[in-house]
Amino acid sequence: MQKSLPVYDSDGSTFAPLVVIELVSETKEEAITWLLNRVRDKQQDGGAELLVEQLTPGAQGTEKDNPNVYVVGASWQRLLYGAEDVGLFKEFKDGSMRGFTYANKHNFKEFQGDGDGFLSMAECQYIIKHGLDNLRAKDEVHVPGYPKMKLYPGKSVIRRMQSKGVLVQVFPLHEKEELKRLSFSWFKKIKLSFQPLDDIRHYFGEGMALYFGFLEYFTLALIPMALIGIPYYLFDWEDYDKFTVFAGFNLVWCTVILELWKRLSASLAYGWGTLSRKKAFEEPRPGFHGVLGVNPVTGRAEPLYSNAKRQLRIYLVSVPFVLLCLYLSLYVMMIYFDMEGWALMIHDEEPTFWTGLLLFIPSIIYAVVIEIMNLIYRYAAEFLTGWENHRLESTFQNHLVLKVLVFNFFNCFASLFYIAFVMQDMVLLRQSLATLLITSQILNQIMEAFLPYWLQRRRNKKAHKRMIKTMEDKELPLSEQVKLEADMSTYLGTFDDYLELFLLFGYVSLFSCVYPLAAVLVVLNNVTEVYSDAFKMCKVFKRPFSEPAANIGVWQLAFEAMSVIAVVTNCALIGMSPQVKSYFPESETQLILWVVGFEHFLLASKFILTFVIPDVPKHIQIKLSRLEFESLEALKKRSQAHGRKCWRPRGSQKLLSDGEKRPIVQILTRRR
C-alpha cells in the first residue's frame, strides 16, 4: 500500500488516511461523538476498530468549510485481519490463489516482513468500507440527538445516517503518486498497446478492471468484422445480395466472441483472486423499508416487506408504465417516418445538393430524440424500481437493468426493424443505421467526456486548478486534497458504460450486413471511449470503492440474449435477399420454412457451442480442483487428529477422583 500523509489519532498513534467521512455541518455533537466512538471501539465490543480523526482546516480554510469532515484509517494488523474477514484471495507460495488467513500469512508469496505492501490501497479501502458497513446498532433505539432517526439491534449505522441525510458521503482518497503513474501508462500517451488491466485492478478494483477488459476485448473482436466490412464499402457493392456472406459471418461472430470472453474473464478473475471467492451475504439496501421483524437467516431485526405487495407494484404499475413508454416510443417513431416521407418528397420534386442533405435531417433529429428519451426513461426507471422496494441491491439492479434494456432496445432498434421487415427498404435502412450510429456516438462522447469535465471547471475553477496541481507534481496538504476530491463528481458505476456497449453490439450484430462500416465506426468509438473513460476515472470523478467481481454479471446474459436476436434477424435478412429468393421462385412458403429451419439449426448450434466451449480454461479448472482437494484433505487430517486425541476404547469407563464411574461418552461431551 502506498504511504499517504500521516494523521494522528486521538490516542497519539499515526495512521495513513484512506477514507473520508463527511457529515452535514449542523450535525449534533452527541451524534458525532457517538459515531466516532463506535468507529473506534473494539470489534468484540461491536465497533469497527478503525482509526478516525477530524480533518484540521488548512491554511486556506474558510468559515464556509464544513468542520465535520473526518479521515479514517486502520492499523496494519487490523487490515490483515480484515483481509481474512472479507475473504481476499492472494497468491500462495506454490503459485495458486488461496483465501488469505492471518495465521498463515507468511506462506503467501508477496508477504514480506511485517506485510507492508502486501495489500493494495484499494484493498485497504475496501476493508475499511466493510468495517463501516458492518457497524451495527446494539441497544440504541435512535441516533443520539435525533429521536426520529430510529435504530434497532443489527441495523447498519452508516446506512441509516446516510439515508436520513446526516451523513453526506463516504469516499476513498486518491493516492497521488500511484494515480500519476497509472494515468501516464493508461491514457496520457496515445499508443497502440493493451491497457494496464493489472494496474487498473490494483487501483480501482476488479469490477472496474473487468469493464475495461471487456471494452478492450470487444474492440479487438470487432477488428476482423471491420477488415471484412471495409472492402464491401469501398467497392460500393450496393446490391443487397452481396451482403449475404457478411450476414452469415455475423451469425458465427456474435456467438464465438461471447463464449471466448467468458474464458478470458475467468482467467482474469482467477489471477485476481475473485473466481473462487465466495459471495458475501447481502444486507438490505439503504432505501429498503418495511415493518420491523426478524430475518430468519441472520436472526437479526430488520424491516420486512410483503413479496405479494411488491409483485402487485411490479405488475400493476411498473409493467403498464413500461408498456406506455414503449407506445410513446412507437408514436415518436411514426412521426420520424412522416418526416422521412416529407424530406423524400421535397428531394424528388427538386433534387439538389441541399435537398440531398435534407434527407439526413430526420434521422439526425430522431437520433437526438432517442438519446433524450433514453435519459428521461432512465430516471423514471430508477424511481420506479426504488418504489418497488426491493430488499437487496442485486435484485434492485437486475430489475433496473431489465427495464432499461427493454426500453432502450425498443427505442433504438424498433425503427430499424420496421424499415427492414415492413418497409423492406434496404437503402433507407443503411442510411438510418449510419445516421443513428454516428449521431449517438457523437452525443455519447459529448455527454461522457466533455460535459463532465466542463461542468467541473465551471463549478469551481479554483478547485480545478488545485486539482491539477494535486494530481500532477505539487503535493498539497491533506485538507486541500480532501476538499478537492469531496467536490468532484461521484462515479455512479459501470451501468451506463455497459449499456452503451450493449447498444453498439446490437447495431453491429443485427444490421451491420447492410452497412458494413458499422464495425469500423464502433472500433473508432471504442478507442476514444477507452481514453475518455480513463480520463474521467482519473481526473473528473471521486475514486470509487473497489468492488470484487468474477465476471460482468447480468450484462453477460444481456449480450447473449442480443446474440440470439441477432441470429434470428440475420437469418431473416438472408431470406429476404434476391439471391436466396431466386432459389424459391414459385413458393414463398418454402422460403419461409427454409429460413425458419436454418434459423433453428443455427440456434441449436449456438447452444451446443456454449456447452462445447468450457467457460473456465482447463488449466484453471485443474488448479481449482487441486485447491479443493487440498482443503478437504487438510480438513480430514484435522478431524482425524481431533478424533485420536479424544478417542477411547469402546465401552471403557474412567475412574473419577471420588471413586464414581461415569461413561466415557459423558466425559467427551463435557470436554466438547
PDB file of N, CA and C in Angstrom, residues 63 70 148 156 176 187 217 261 265 306 313 329 336 400 477 518:
ATOM      1  N   GLU A  63     -14.479  30.038   6.829  1.00  0.00           N
ATOM      2  CA  GLU A  63     -15.599  29.737   7.718  1.00  0.00           C
ATOM      3  C   GLU A  63     -16.670  28.902   7.020  1.00  0.00           C
ATOM      4  N   TYR A  70     -14.042  13.890   8.431  1.00  0.00           N
ATOM      5  CA  TYR A  70     -13.161  13.010   9.200  1.00  0.00           C
ATOM      6  C   TYR A  70     -12.455  12.046   8.262  1.00  0.00           C
ATOM      7  N   LYS A 148     -36.036  10.985  16.038  1.00  0.00           N
ATOM      8  CA  LYS A 148     -36.811  10.441  14.934  1.00  0.00           C
ATOM      9  C   LYS A 148     -35.993   9.515  14.032  1.00  0.00           C
ATOM     10  N   SER A 156     -27.619  -1.246  10.252  1.00  0.00           N
ATOM     11  CA  SER A 156     -26.376  -0.600   9.852  1.00  0.00           C
ATOM     12  C   SER A 156     -26.435   0.884  10.197  1.00  0.00           C
ATOM     13  N   LYS A 176      -1.851  10.017  -4.863  1.00  0.00           N
ATOM     14  CA  LYS A 176      -1.411  10.888  -5.945  1.00  0.00           C
ATOM     15  C   LYS A 176      -0.313  10.272  -6.813  1.00  0.00           C
ATOM     16  N   PHE A 187      -3.553   6.597 -20.328  1.00  0.00           N
ATOM     17  CA  PHE A 187      -4.180   7.448 -21.341  1.00  0.00           C
ATOM     18  C   PHE A 187      -3.385   8.698 -21.707  1.00  0.00           C
ATOM     19  N   TYR A 217     -11.523  -6.089 -25.154  1.00  0.00           N
ATOM     20  CA  TYR A 217     -11.788  -7.343 -25.871  1.00  0.00           C
ATOM     21  C   TYR A 217     -12.818  -7.132 -26.976  1.00  0.00           C
ATOM     22  N   TRP A 261     -15.044 -14.740 -24.485  1.00  0.00           N
ATOM     23  CA  TRP A 261     -14.917 -13.741 -23.413  1.00  0.00           C
ATOM     24  C   TRP A 261     -15.106 -14.378 -22.043  1.00  0.00           C
ATOM     25  N   SER A 265     -12.472 -13.820 -19.146  1.00  0.00           N
ATOM     26  CA  SER A 265     -12.832 -13.212 -17.861  1.00  0.00           C
ATOM     27  C   SER A 265     -12.551 -14.166 -16.705  1.00  0.00           C
ATOM     28  N   SER A 306     -43.816  -7.363   2.383  1.00  0.00           N
ATOM     29  CA  SER A 306     -44.534  -8.455   1.733  1.00  0.00           C
ATOM     30  C   SER A 306     -44.151  -8.568   0.259  1.00  0.00           C
ATOM     31  N   ARG A 313     -47.064  -4.148  -7.114  1.00  0.00           N
ATOM     32  CA  ARG A 313     -46.489  -2.901  -7.617  1.00  0.00           C
ATOM     33  C   ARG A 313     -45.826  -3.112  -8.981  1.00  0.00           C
ATOM     34  N   SER A 329     -42.689   5.609 -27.534  1.00  0.00           N
ATOM     35  CA  SER A 329     -41.546   5.438 -28.429  1.00  0.00           C
ATOM     36  C   SER A 329     -42.010   5.084 -29.832  1.00  0.00           C
ATOM     37  N   TYR A 336     -41.230  10.173 -36.999  1.00  0.00           N
ATOM     38  CA  TYR A 336     -39.965  10.169 -37.745  1.00  0.00           C
ATOM     39  C   TYR A 336     -40.177   9.700 -39.184  1.00  0.00           C
ATOM     40  N   LEU A 400     -33.772  -3.053 -12.531  1.00  0.00           N
ATOM     41  CA  LEU A 400     -33.464  -1.810 -13.240  1.00  0.00           C
ATOM     42  C   LEU A 400     -32.873  -2.101 -14.616  1.00  0.00           C
ATOM     43  N   PRO A 477      -1.476  20.016   0.967  1.00  0.00           N
ATOM     44  CA  PRO A 477      -1.817  19.467   2.282  1.00  0.00           C
ATOM     45  C   PRO A 477      -3.028  18.547   2.186  1.00  0.00           C
ATOM     46  N   ALA A 518     -20.304  -0.196 -40.080  1.00  0.00           N
ATOM     47  CA  ALA A 518     -20.739  -0.085 -38.683  1.00  0.00           C
ATOM     48  C   ALA A 518     -19.647  -0.562 -37.735  1.00  0.00           C
TER      49      ALA A 518
END
